[in-house]
Amino acid sequence: MTDIRVCVDPMPGSRLPCGQSEQASESLYLVGRELETARLSRLLSVATAGRGAVLVVRGDEGTGKTALLDYLRTKAVDHRVLSVRGVADEAETPFSSIQFLFMALAAEQEQLEPYHRAVLDTALGLQPGPAPETFSVGVALVALLTRASRTGPIVCVADDAHWLDPASQRVLSAVGRRLSRVPVLLVIACAGASFPELPELVLSGLKPADARTLFNSTRAAPIDEAVVGRILDESAGNPRAIIDCARTMWQAGGYTVIPSTSRNAVAEEAVSRLPVESRLLLIAAAAEPLGDPVRLWRAADHLELPLAAAEPLESAGFLSFGLRVRFHDPRLRSVIYGLASPNERRRVHHALAEATDQDAEPDRYVWHLAQSVVGPDEVVGGELTRCVPAACDRGGLAAAAAFQEQAFLLTANSTTRVERAIQAADLHHQAGDLGSATRVLEAAELGTPDSRLRARVERIRARLAFDTARDRSAILDLLHSAQSLDENEPSLARQTRLEAIGAAIFTGQLDVVDSTLARLAHDERGRTDRLLESVIQWAVGGYASAIEPLKLALKALDCDHADDTRSRLLAYLIAANMWDEESWDALTGAELVRTREIGGRAVLPYVLTHRALVEVLSGRFAAAGALVAEARAVGEVIGTPPLSEGAVVLAAWRGLEHPDMAAPRNERASSGVAGTMARYARAVLANSQGAYDDAVDATREVIEHDGLDIGGWSLVELIEASARSGDLVTATIALSRLTEQATLSGTDWALGVAARSRALLTVNEQAEEGYREAIEHLSRSRITTDLARTQLLYGEWLRRQGRRLDSRAQLHAARERFAAMGADAFASRAARELLAAGERAPERAEDTKAELTPQELRIAVLARDGRSNPKIASMLFISPRTVEYHLHKVFAKLRVRSRNELHLVLTSTSE
């Protein structure tokens, strides 16, 4: 049987999902390899202890051998690392492959015994003479490594060792058998049966749970779950196959495979030798994404293909027939589909449509039917449009966009054609495919749309422009499109206008919408939207007059804007600005789940950033860091400017500098929410370090601020900094503003920080009452950072009152909270206060709990918060069995017995 698998290269032109770096890509191959990495670590410790070890890492192509060698290199920080790699072109030249080892040890060769040096020089062709025996070369190489290891242990790795020339292979075998007394770790990675006499580590396919985790962490958008199951079954746990399939092989949410455009000579030759009937059956199998044998054989019947057509496919090693129709390498689907002619594809798709139950799976039926049509077909186009919701349920917004675009392509009526193009462009935009959205919009404009449709085109263009530039002109374009929509689509006009206002608030360009807000304040048509009404009231009458409408708008959000994420983004700002952490947490948490579920990548960076801020102030820095990284990566993939808000605030609370704190990259970064968060972060960092004058400079202007860009947080930092630096006038003015906000808000978070700030400016019993009141309020809040800050300030005040014993309890509590969340600068400040209070703060104990992976962390937090396994599975697009598998690993790492104990450890470790 011909093995076609080895001939399939990774998909050309592929890029990493969510902007992952190549280094991150390599780490993906380590998913499910905990035992293997542990074994390498143990062998590394053997070399560190002065003894030798050897290991052959054996596995098929794509199983992660190179990734394990890279892992070993990163761990070998105190070792000298030597590397050699087999090259097919040099496999016939004796000793060519290990020449690199000799070259890396050139200095040590000068110190060798003359005989050993002569053997090596002859083997390398540096002096004349007959080729030495491989045994002699091996002994000389051991002597060379022994000499080199006198300055420290050595790690020697040989990758693709199956391509080493036979002489080099025999030398490495000889070396491996003689390293027991030399502090050298030799690790050889190879496919096949080379080095049979050496200890080995065989890499098999990943376990199903690990394969699922790898796929979910790699895919860039939702994919039909049935297709995912087939991919995982077909890949047999091979990491490279899983990654290639998740990244580049499937489009439209899994409804269709992307035809490979790269040449594959071996596959082409094998296909060319197939009988015509077998070739057509093979193309049909590639086009049928589920691997459903019943559907395929029904299609074969429509194509009038005999059962005997399957035998050459099995014999040639293309696929096998059983419970599923399985390609021996899942990437072959793309290759085979790419080799098919357009007419062959149309024939097999028509047959697959005829083989699909129209009533049970209308979306799959119409998709195959659409791929078989040449030219306009109003009936099929209408069916595609009707199936858009079903497609979205299966494959997210990407699938919905593909269905709508296909409907547009099959439509002849000019008005309907433009309408469908606009809908497709909008869905592409929501899915984060800005290029496709622009391409389809251009096609829509060819249809000479009327004024109503031109207004909708203008709206999508304005949204695209804002996502890519976030400048004044984009906001003006949104306002203009809203004005154009007023006459025919007033509801969409209000939504667009609210989006423009939100964009202006977010970017700090409210002057662009001043006239619009003034007009809407006297326009009863604008009063049908509670969120819009509350924002108008804030702009016209200020924070105090708008607080109640804002609260009502948040409560009615699910009714008024259930499917409008853009408007909901503004609601997050409102919740944070009102100190309403419960609404802020609930809104961002629910929206993050929903946006990931449907693949809404256009707004995902905004949602992730908001959620990251929630996690930071809740003291879960690890979770916040993962969200910040994801937001940055998604933005890189879809081509939108980065959002710095979450990154700068997280850095500040960790006690670290961030470039965007002091030197904004662009105008947007210095204004709006980005600018406000940068100044707030600068003040947090300065206050943590006791640089109070710097904190005052960063936040002084907030006194005159009355915006919805979360400027109230900076009031808290300004009060502490100005009180500590002696600027009581500034502190008093800021306290007045904060007290007003807290009174209007009425939340425990707001009342807590106000009471703490008031205590900073009072004396004696009143100050203590303020601190105790603040702790009482904040203990009922989820904002752990402010609770710890209050305990720190209270402890500092107690120490200054001479109550050193009382101060220690507060300082200990503050220090432990800061240390647990990773707020190192504040933890150090608390430690210094403990020293001043007469007690040496103990060194922070090394965390003996194993670090959770990002997936384990997400599952652990959801389980801690009471979600069941099926609920967690639905939120993270994995199976309940996978959730159970990860929870068992979480319990072991955190040393707990059940999910009921997770709250005990996830409140005292970085979440």
PDB file of C-alpha atoms in Angstrom, residues 109-123 127 132-141 143:
ATOM      1  CA  GLN A 109      39.952  19.267  19.696  1.00  0.00           C
ATOM      2  CA  GLU A 110      43.284  21.014  20.275  1.00  0.00           C
ATOM      3  CA  GLN A 111      43.452  19.322  23.707  1.00  0.00           C
ATOM      4  CA  LEU A 112      42.749  15.768  22.478  1.00  0.00           C
ATOM      5  CA  GLU A 113      45.243  12.934  22.395  1.00  0.00           C
ATOM      6  CA  PRO A 114      47.016  12.887  19.013  1.00  0.00           C
ATOM      7  CA  TYR A 115      45.463   9.545  18.041  1.00  0.00           C
ATOM      8  CA  HIS A 116      41.893  10.714  18.675  1.00  0.00           C
ATOM      9  CA  ARG A 117      42.525  13.989  16.891  1.00  0.00           C
ATOM     10  CA  ALA A 118      43.970  12.171  13.884  1.00  0.00           C
ATOM     11  CA  VAL A 119      40.911   9.929  13.692  1.00  0.00           C
ATOM     12  CA  LEU A 120      38.571  12.933  13.696  1.00  0.00           C
ATOM     13  CA  ASP A 121      40.650  14.891  11.170  1.00  0.00           C
ATOM     14  CA  THR A 122      40.669  11.901   8.824  1.00  0.00           C
ATOM     15  CA  ALA A 123      36.907  11.349   9.211  1.00  0.00           C
ATOM     16  CA  GLN A 127      43.958  15.109   6.430  1.00  0.00           C
ATOM     17  CA  PRO A 132      38.410   5.353   9.821  1.00  0.00           C
ATOM     18  CA  GLU A 133      36.080   2.810  11.347  1.00  0.00           C
ATOM     19  CA  THR A 134      32.945   4.236  12.883  1.00  0.00           C
ATOM     20  CA  PHE A 135      33.856   2.649  16.223  1.00  0.00           C
ATOM     21  CA  SER A 136      37.111   4.624  16.304  1.00  0.00           C
ATOM     22  CA  VAL A 137      35.300   7.836  15.394  1.00  0.00           C
ATOM     23  CA  GLY A 138      32.740   7.174  18.138  1.00  0.00           C
ATOM     24  CA  VAL A 139      35.433   6.631  20.757  1.00  0.00           C
ATOM     25  CA  ALA A 140      37.194   9.824  19.637  1.00  0.00           C
ATOM     26  CA  LEU A 141      33.917  11.759  19.843  1.00  0.00           C
ATOM     27  CA  ALA A 143      36.811  11.647  24.312  1.00  0.00           C
TER      28      ALA A 143
END
